[in-house]
Coordinates of C-alpha atoms in Angstrom, one line a residue:
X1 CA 71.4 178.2 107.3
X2 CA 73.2 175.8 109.1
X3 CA 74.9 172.7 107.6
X4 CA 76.2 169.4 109.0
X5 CA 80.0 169.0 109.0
X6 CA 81.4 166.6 107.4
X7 CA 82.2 163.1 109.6
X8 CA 85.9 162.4 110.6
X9 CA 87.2 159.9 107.7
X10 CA 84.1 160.2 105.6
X11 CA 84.1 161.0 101.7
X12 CA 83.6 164.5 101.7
X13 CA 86.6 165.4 103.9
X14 CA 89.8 165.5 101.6
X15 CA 92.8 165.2 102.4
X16 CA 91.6 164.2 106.4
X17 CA 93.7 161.3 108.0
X18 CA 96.2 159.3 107.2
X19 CA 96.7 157.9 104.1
X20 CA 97.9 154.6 103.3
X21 CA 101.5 155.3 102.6
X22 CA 101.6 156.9 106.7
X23 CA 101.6 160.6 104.7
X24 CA 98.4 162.7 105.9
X25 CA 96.6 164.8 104.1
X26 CA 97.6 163.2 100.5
X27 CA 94.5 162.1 98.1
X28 CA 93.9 160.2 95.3
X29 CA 95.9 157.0 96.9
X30 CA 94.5 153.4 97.0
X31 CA 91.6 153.6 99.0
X32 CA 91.5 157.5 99.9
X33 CA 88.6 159.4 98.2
X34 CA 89.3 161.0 95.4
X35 CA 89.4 164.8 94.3
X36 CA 85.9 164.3 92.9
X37 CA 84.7 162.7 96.7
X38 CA 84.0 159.2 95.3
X39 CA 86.0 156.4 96.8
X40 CA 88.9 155.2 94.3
X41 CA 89.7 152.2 96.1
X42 CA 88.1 148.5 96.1
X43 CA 85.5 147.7 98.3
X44 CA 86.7 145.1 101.2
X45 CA 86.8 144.0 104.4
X46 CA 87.2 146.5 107.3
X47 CA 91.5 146.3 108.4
X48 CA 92.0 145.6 104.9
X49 CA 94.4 147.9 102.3
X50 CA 91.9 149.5 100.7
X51 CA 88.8 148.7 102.2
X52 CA 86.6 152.2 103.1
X53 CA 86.6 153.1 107.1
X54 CA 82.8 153.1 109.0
X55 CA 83.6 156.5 110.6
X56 CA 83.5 155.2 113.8
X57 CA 86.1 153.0 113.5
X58 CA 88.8 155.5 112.1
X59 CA 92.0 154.9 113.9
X60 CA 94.6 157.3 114.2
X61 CA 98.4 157.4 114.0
X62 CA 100.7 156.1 111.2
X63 CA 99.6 153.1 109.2
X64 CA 101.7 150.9 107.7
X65 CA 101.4 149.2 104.4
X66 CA 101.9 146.0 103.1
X67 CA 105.0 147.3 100.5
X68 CA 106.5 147.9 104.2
X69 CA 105.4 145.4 105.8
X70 CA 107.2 143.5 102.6
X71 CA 110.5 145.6 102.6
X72 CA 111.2 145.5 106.5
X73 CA 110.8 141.5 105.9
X74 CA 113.2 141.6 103.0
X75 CA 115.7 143.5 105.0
X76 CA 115.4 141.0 108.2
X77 CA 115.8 138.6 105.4
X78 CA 118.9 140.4 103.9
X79 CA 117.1 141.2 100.1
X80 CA 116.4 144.7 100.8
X81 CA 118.2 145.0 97.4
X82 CA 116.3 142.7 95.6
X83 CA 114.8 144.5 92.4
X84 CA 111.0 144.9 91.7
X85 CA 109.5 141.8 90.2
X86 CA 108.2 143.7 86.8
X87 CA 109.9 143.1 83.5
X88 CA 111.8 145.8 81.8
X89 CA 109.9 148.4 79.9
X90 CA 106.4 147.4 81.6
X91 CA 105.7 149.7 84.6
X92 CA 102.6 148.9 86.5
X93 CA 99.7 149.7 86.4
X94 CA 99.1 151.4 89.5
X95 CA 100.5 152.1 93.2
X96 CA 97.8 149.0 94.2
X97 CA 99.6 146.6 91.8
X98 CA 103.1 147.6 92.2
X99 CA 102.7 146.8 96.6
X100 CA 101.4 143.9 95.2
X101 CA 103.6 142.2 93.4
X102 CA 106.5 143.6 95.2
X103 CA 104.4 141.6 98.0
X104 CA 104.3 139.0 95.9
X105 CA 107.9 138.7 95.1
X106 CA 109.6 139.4 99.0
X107 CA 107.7 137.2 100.6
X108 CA 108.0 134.4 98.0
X109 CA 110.5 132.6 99.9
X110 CA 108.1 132.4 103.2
X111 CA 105.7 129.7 103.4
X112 CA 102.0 131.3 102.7
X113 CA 99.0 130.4 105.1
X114 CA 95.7 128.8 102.8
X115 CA 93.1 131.2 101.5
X116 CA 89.7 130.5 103.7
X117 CA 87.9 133.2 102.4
X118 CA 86.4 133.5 98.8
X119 CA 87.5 135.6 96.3
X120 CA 85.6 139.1 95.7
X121 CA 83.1 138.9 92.6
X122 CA 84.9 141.7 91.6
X123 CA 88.6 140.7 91.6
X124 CA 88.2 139.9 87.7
X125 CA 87.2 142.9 87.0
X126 CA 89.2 145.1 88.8
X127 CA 92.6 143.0 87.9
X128 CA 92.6 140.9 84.5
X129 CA 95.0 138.5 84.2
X130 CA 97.6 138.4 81.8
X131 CA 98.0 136.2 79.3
X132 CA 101.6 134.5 80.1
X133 CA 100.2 134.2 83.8
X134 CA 101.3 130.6 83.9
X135 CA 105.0 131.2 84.4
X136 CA 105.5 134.0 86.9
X137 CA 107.7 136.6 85.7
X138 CA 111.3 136.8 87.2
X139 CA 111.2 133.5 88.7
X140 CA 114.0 131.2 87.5
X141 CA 113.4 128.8 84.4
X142 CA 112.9 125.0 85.5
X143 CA 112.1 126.0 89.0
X144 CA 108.3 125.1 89.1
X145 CA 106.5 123.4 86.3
X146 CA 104.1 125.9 84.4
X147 CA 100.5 125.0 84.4
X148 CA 100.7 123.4 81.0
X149 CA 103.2 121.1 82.5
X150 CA 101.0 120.5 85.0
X151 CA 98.1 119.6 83.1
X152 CA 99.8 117.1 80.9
X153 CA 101.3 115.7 83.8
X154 CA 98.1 114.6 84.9
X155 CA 96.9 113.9 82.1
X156 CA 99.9 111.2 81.7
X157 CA 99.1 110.0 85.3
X158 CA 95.4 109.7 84.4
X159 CA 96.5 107.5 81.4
X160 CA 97.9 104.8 83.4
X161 CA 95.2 105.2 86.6
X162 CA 91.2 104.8 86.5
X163 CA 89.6 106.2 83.6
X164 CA 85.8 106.5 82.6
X165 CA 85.2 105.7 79.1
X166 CA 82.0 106.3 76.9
X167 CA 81.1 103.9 74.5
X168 CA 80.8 105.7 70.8
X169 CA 77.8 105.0 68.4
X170 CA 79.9 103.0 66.1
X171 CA 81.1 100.4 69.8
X172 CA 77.6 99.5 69.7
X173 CA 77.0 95.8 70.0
X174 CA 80.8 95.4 71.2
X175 CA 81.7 92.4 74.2
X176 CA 83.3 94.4 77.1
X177 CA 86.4 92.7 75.8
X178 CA 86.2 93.3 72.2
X179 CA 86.0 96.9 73.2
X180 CA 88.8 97.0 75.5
X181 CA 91.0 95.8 72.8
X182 CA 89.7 98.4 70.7
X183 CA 90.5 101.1 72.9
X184 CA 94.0 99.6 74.2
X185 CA 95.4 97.9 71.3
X186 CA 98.8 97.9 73.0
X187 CA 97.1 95.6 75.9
X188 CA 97.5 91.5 75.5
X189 CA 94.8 90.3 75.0
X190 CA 94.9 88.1 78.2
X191 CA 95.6 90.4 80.1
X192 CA 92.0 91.9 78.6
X193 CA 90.7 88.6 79.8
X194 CA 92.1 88.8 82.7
X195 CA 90.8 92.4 83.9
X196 CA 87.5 91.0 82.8
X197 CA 87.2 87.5 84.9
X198 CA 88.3 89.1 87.9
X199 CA 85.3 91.8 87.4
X200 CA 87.7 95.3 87.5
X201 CA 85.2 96.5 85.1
X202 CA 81.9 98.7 86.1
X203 CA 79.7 99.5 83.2
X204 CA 77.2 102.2 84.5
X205 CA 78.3 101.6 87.8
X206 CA 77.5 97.6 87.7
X207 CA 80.2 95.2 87.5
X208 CA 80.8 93.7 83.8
X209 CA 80.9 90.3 82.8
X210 CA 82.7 89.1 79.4
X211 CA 79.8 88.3 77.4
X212 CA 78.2 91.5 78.4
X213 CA 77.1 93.8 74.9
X214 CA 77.8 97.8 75.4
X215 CA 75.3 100.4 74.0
X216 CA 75.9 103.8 73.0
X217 CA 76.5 106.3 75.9
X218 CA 77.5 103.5 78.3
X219 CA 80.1 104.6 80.9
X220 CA 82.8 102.4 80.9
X221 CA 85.3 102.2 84.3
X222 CA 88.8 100.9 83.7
X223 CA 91.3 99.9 86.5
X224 CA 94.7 101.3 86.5
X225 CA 95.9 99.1 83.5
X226 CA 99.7 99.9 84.2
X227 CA 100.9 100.0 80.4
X228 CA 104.4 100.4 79.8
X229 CA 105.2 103.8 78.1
X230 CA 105.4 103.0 74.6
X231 CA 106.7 105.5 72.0
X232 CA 106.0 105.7 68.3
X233 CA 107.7 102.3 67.2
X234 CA 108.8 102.7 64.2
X235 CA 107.2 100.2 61.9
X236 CA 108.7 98.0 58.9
X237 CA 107.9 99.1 55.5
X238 CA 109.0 95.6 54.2
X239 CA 107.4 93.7 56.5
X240 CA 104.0 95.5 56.1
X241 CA 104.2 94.9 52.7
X242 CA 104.6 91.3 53.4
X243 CA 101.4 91.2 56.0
X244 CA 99.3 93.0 53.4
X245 CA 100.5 90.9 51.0
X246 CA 99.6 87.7 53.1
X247 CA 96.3 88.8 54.4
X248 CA 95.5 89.9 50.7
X249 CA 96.2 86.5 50.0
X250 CA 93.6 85.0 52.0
X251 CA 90.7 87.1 50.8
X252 CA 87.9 85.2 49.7
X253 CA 85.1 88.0 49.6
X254 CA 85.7 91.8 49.8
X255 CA 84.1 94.9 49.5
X256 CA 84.2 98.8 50.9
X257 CA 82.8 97.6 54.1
X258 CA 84.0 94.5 55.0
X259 CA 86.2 91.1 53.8
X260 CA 85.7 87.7 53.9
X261 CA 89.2 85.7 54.9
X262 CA 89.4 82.1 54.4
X263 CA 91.9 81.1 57.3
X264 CA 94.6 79.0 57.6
X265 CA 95.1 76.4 60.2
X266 CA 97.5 76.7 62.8
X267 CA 96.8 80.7 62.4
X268 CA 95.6 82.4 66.1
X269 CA 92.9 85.0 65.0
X270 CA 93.8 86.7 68.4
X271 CA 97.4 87.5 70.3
X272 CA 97.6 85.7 73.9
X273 CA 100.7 83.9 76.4
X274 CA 103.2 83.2 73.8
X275 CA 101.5 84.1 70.6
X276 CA 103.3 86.8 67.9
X277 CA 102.1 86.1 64.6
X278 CA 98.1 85.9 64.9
X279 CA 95.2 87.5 62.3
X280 CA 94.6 91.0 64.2
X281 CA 98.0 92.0 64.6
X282 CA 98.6 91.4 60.5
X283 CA 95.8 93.6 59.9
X284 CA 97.9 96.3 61.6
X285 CA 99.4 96.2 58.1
X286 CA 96.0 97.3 55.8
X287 CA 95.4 100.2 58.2
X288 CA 94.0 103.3 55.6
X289 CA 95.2 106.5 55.7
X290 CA 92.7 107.9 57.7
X291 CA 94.1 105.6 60.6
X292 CA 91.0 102.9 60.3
X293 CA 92.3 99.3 61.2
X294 CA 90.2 96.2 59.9
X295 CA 88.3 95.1 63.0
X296 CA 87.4 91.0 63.6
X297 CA 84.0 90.5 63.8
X298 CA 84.1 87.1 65.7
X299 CA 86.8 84.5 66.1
X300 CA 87.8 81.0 65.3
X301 CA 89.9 78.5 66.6
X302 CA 93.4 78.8 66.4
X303 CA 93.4 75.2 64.4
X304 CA 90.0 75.5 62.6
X305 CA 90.0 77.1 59.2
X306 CA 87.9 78.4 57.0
X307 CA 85.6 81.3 56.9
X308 CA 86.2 84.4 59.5
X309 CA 85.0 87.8 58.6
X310 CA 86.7 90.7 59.2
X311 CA 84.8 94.5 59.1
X312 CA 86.7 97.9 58.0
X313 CA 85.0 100.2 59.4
X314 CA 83.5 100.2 63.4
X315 CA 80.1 101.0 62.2
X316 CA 80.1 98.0 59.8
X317 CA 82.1 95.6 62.8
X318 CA 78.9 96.9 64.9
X319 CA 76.5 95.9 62.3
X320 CA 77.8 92.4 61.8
X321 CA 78.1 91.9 65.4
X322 CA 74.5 92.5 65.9
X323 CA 73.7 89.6 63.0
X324 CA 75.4 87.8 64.7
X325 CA 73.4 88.2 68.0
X326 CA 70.5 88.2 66.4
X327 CA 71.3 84.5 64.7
X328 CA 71.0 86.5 60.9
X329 CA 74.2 85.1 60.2
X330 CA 74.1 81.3 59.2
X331 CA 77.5 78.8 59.3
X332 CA 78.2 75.5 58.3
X333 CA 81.1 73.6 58.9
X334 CA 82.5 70.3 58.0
X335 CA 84.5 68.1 60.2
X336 CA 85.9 64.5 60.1
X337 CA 85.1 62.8 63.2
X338 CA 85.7 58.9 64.6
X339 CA 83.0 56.7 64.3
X340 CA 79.4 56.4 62.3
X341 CA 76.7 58.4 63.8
X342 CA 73.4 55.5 64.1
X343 CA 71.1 58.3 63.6
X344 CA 72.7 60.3 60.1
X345 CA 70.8 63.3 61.2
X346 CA 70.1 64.8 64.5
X347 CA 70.3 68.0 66.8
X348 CA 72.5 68.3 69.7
X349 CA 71.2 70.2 72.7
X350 CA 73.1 70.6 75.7
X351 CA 74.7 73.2 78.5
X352 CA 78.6 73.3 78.0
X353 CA 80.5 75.5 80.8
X354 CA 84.3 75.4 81.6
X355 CA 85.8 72.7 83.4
X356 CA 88.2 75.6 85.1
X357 CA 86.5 79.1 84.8
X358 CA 90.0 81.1 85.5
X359 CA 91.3 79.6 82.2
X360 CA 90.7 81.4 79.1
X361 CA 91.5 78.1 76.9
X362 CA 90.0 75.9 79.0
X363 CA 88.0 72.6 78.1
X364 CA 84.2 72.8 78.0
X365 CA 82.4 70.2 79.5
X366 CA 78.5 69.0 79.4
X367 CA 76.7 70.7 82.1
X368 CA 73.2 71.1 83.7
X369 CA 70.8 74.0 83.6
X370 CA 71.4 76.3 86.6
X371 CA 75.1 75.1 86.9
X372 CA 77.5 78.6 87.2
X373 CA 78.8 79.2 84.3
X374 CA 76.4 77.3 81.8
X375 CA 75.5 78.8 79.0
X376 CA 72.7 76.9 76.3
X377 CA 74.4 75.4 72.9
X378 CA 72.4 74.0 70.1
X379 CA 74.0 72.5 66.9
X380 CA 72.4 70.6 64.2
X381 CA 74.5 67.7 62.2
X382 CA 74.0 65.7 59.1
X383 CA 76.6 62.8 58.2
X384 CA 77.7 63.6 54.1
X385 CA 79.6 60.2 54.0
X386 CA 81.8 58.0 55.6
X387 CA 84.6 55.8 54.8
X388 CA 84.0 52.1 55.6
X389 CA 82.5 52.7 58.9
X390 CA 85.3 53.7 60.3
X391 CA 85.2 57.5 60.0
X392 CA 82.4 60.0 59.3
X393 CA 82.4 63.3 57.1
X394 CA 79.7 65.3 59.1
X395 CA 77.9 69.1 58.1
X396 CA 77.7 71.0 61.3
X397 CA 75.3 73.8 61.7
X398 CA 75.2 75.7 65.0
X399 CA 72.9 77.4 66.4
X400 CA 74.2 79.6 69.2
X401 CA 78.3 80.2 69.2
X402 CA 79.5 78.8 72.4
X403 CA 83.8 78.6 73.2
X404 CA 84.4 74.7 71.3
X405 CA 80.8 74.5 71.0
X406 CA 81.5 71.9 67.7
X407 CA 84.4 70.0 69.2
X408 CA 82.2 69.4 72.4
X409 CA 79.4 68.6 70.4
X410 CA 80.7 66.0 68.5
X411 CA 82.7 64.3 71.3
X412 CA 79.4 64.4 73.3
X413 CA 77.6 62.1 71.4
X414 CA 80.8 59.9 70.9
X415 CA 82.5 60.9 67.6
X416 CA 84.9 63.7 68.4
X417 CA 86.8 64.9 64.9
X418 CA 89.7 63.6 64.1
X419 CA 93.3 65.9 65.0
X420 CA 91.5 67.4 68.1
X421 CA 93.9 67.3 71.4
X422 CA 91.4 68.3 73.6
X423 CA 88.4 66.7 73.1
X424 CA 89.4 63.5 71.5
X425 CA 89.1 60.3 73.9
X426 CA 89.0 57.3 72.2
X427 CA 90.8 54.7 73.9
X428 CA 93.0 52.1 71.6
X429 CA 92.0 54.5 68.5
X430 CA 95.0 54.7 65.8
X431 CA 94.8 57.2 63.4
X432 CA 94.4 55.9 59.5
X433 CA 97.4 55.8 57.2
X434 CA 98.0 58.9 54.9
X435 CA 95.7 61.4 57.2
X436 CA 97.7 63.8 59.5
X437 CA 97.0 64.5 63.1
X438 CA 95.4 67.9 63.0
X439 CA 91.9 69.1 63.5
X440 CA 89.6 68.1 60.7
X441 CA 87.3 71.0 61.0
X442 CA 86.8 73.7 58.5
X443 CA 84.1 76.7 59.0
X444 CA 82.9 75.8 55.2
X445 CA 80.4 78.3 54.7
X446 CA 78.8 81.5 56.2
X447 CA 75.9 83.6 54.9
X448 CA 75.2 87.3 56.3
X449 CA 73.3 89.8 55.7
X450 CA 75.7 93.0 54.2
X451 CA 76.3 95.8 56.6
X452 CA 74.9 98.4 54.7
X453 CA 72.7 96.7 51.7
X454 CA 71.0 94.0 54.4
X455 CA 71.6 91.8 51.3
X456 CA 73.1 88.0 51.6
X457 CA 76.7 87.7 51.3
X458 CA 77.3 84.3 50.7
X459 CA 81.0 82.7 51.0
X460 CA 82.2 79.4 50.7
X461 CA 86.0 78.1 51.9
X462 CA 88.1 75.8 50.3
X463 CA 89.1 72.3 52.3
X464 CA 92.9 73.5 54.2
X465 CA 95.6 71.0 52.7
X466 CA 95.8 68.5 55.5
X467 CA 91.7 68.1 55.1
X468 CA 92.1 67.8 51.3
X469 CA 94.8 65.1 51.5
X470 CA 92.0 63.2 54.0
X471 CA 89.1 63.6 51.8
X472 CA 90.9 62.7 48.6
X473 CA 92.9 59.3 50.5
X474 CA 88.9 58.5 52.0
X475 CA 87.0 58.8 48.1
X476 CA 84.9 61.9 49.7
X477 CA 83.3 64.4 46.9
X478 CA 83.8 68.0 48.1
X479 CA 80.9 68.9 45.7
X480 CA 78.7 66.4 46.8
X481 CA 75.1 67.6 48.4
X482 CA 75.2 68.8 51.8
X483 CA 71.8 67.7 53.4
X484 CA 72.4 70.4 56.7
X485 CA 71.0 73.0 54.5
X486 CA 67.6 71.7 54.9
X487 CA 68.3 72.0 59.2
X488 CA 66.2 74.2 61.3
X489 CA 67.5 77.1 62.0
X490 CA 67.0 77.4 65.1

């Protein structure tokens, strides 16, 4: 019988050629067959260290390897005595892994060409990582950030660049601006106006407007906002007890889901240019344990007082937000204006947009449907009383909840309230004896259905001290019948 010899290179030939250390005739090395025929090496490409030779491309002569190829390099380089890269009492694991990271650790110094090809499915499997992989061992400590570094490093840069935010269940309902604030409390709150006017903001891709509402799973792109690195300041004991204190003060209506404050005038309910003390930054003071802050529902003028609801939780701020929306909610104010309306009771319908749109304060003015900017505001009045013709006490009921919707209102049909700096533009008009230049207007009442129950909450607010010295010098009943309850209510 006659058999086939074995091909030149091939498995069952041992000890044939040249192994990969140059010796001939040596098995079991990284990629020679071993004793048992079967290839001990990784599969590769051909040329490659360990890669298995088609027979008819065996070469012949001494090979060299890439330990070396790596130790004639280090002795050009003058580190022919540099020491194994391998930490003392771990050997490793095999010849294959020892050239390598010798490799690894000669050549460090050299400048590496980039990987084109894709690494082998196998390479996983055939070399696990270690664990402490992110700092490679021998190299000196501070030279190169780990990859921990590295990932808070960018997660710091990403802080301050563009991010993507996703609006929660509880933001529901939230203005684009409201929920900015939310998520940057450190930002000022012009600055919130700001990003919005100028349209940096993309909600699902579509560029955001301020009166825009966001809905759950809405994706949210913020501009680089550029916020100065803040630390953990370290707050006032005494001077939280004297917010809370304050705040507790003006409680007119409270329960596990949200409060009723009855605000002072003069008070901002927002921070903006050259405003400290204002209502959201004292509620930084009756922040729970479980780091929930007391969220404003809606806002008020910085000189109207009276009734503003505050929520303390999000899901009960998203709640009210959408009675409010939805026109659940009914207010009532009072307000002392110039003049005698000759119809007692009426219903003001108009268009009001801002005389200069870049200006967050600006005045409103009466304008026509279609003009940019105008927005639909309807408010019904009804005239309590008045003081010898000369000055009215009017019940205001509004309908929608436009910027100075009231004050515009009231000046539009030629009785602006009393104390108001912007609206008020009676010519030769001098202001009675005994009554103080402010603004007479008080957000008296507001009804709402509870966040959680649906059932009325009903509040009332007292007159402010500057209104109750007017009404008391003019003979006006603060319990007298208010006649806007029987307005429309829409």
């Amino acid at each position: 019988m006659t058999t086939r010899p074995p091909s030149r290179g091939g498995a069952g030939r041992r000890g044939a050629g040249p192994s990969r250390s140059g010796t001939p005739g040596k098995s079991g090395g990284p990629g020679r067959p071993s004793a048992q025929g079967k290839f001990s090496g990784k599969p590769g490409r051909p040329g490659k260290p360990g890669a298995f030779k088609r027979p008819d491309r065996e070469r012949t002569g001494p090979r060299t390897s890439a330990l070396d190829a790596a130790q004639r390099a280090a002795e050009n380089r003058g580190e022919a005595g540099k020491p194994a890269p391998w930490r003392p009492g771990q050997q490793p694991r095999d010849r294959e892994e020892a050239e390598h990271e010798a490799f690894e650790a000669l050549t460090e110094a050299a400048p590496r060409p980039p990987r084109t090809r894709a690494p082998r499915p196998d390479a996983a499997e055939a070399r696990p990582r270690r664990a402490d992989s992110d700092t490679r061992a021998g190299a000196p400590a501070g030279e190169a950030p780990t990859r921990r570094e590295q990932r808070a490093a960018a997660s710091a840069t990403l802080a301050s660049g563009v991010q993507t935010l996703t609006v929660e269940e509880d933001e529901a309902g939230m203005r684009i601006d409201r929920f900015l604030t939310t998520r940057f409390p450190q930002l000022p709150f012009t600055r919130v106006q700001s990003i919005v006017r100028k349209g940096e903001l993309r909600v699902d891709g579509k560029r955001a407007k301020p009166n825009d509402r966001l809905e759950p799973s809405m994706s949210v792109r913020v501009p680089p906002l550029k916020l100065d690195a803040q630390g953990e300041r370290p707050r006032s004991a005494a001077k939280d007890a004297t917010d809370a204190d304050f705040i507790r003060s003006l409680i007119l209506y409270e329960d596990a889901e949200m409060m009723i404050l009855n605000k002072p005038f003069g008070l901002a309910v927002q921070g903006g240019s050259g405003t400290v003390r204002h209502v959201d930054g004292l509620l930084e003071a009756l922040t729970g344990k479980d780091g929930q802050k007391p969220r404003l529902v809606h806002r008020l003028d910085k000189d109207t007082a009276g009734c503003l609801i505050v929520a303390k939780t999000r899901l009960a701020a998203a709640t009210l937000a959408k009675s409010f929306r939805s026109r659940s909610a009914r207010k009532v104010y009072w307000a002392l204006t110039a003049g005698v309306p000759r119809v007692p009771q009426g219903r003001i319908s108009t268009y009001l947009a801002k005389e200069e749109p870049t200006d967050a304060d600006a005045r409103m003015r009466v304008a026509q449907h279609g003009d940019e900017g105008a927005a639909h505001a309807l408010t019904y009045y009804a005239m309590v009383d008045n003081a010898a013709q000369k000055l009215s006490w009017l019940s205001l009921k509004p309908v929608t909840g436009r910027t100075h919707q009231l004050r515009a209102h009231a000046a539009h049909i030629g009785h602006p309230i009393v104390g108001d700096p912007k609206y008020f533009s009676i010519e030769n008009w001098e202001l009675p004896g005994g009554i103080q230049n402010r603004l007479h207007l008080l957000a008296r009442r507001i009804v709402i259905p509870h966040p959680k129950t649906g059932r009325p909450v009903d509040v009332t607010a007292p007159l402010p001290p500057h209104m109750a010295q007017s009404w008391n010098l003019l003979g006006f009943d603060a319990a007298r019948y208010d006649p806007i309850v029987e307005a429309p209510e829409a």
